[in-house]
Coordinates of C-alpha atoms in Angstrom, one line a residue:
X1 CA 0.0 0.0 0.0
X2 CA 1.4 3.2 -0.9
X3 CA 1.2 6.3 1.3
X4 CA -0.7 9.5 0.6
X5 CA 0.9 13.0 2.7
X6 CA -1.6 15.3 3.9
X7 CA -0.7 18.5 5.6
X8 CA -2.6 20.1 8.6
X9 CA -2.8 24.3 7.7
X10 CA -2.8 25.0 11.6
X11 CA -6.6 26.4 11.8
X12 CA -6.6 25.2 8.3
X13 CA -7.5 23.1 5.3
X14 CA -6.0 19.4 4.6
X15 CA -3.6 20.0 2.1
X16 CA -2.3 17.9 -0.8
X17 CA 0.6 18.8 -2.9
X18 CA 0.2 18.5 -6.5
X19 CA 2.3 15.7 -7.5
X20 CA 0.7 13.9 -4.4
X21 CA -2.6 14.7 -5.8
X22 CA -1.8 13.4 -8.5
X23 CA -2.7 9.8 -7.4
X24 CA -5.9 10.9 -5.7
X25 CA -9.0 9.3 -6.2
X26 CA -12.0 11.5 -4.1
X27 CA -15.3 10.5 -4.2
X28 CA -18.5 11.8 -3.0
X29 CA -21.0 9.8 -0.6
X30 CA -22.2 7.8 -3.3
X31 CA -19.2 7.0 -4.6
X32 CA -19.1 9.6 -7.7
X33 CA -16.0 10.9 -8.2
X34 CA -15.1 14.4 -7.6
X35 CA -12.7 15.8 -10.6
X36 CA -9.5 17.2 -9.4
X37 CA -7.8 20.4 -10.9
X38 CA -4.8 18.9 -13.2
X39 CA -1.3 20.0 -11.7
X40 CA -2.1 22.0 -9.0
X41 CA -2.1 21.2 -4.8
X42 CA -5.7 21.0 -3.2
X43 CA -6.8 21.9 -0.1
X44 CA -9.8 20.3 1.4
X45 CA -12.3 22.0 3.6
X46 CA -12.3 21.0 7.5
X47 CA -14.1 23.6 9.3
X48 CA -17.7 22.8 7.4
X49 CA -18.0 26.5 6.0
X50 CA -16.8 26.4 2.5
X51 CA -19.3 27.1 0.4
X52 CA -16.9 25.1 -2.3
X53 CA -17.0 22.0 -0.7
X54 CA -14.9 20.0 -0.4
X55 CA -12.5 22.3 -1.3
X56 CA -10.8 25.3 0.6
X57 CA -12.8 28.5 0.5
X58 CA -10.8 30.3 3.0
X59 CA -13.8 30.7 4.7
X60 CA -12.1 28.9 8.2
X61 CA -11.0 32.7 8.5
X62 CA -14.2 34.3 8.4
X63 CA -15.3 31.6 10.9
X64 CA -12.9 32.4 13.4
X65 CA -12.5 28.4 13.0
X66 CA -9.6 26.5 15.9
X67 CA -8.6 23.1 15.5
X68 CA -8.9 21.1 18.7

């Protein structure tokens, strides 16, 4: 099994670089899959305000969101 980084933004999104994302298969709850922008990082939405989900927004800002 190969390994997948993600990276905790402090207060932030889950980020995955490019090349990582590269390899990435995201689905939604029924199992659709989500399409992924070609060459670039993503960041995925934690705080539940995006309005992009489930992508970054930067809305964990606006939210005053912490991470436990």
């Amino acid at each position: 099994m190969t390994s997948l980084p993600i990276k905790i933004k402090h207060n932030g999104p889950l980020f995955i670089t490019a090349e990582d994302a590269a390899a990435l298969v995201l689905t939604d709850h029924t199992g659709a899959l989500i399409q992924l922008p070609v060459g670039k990082g993503i960041a995925l939405c934690r705080c539940g305000a995006s309005a992009n989900k489930p992508y970054c927004d930067g809305s964990h800002r606006k939210v005053g969101f912490r991470a436990a």
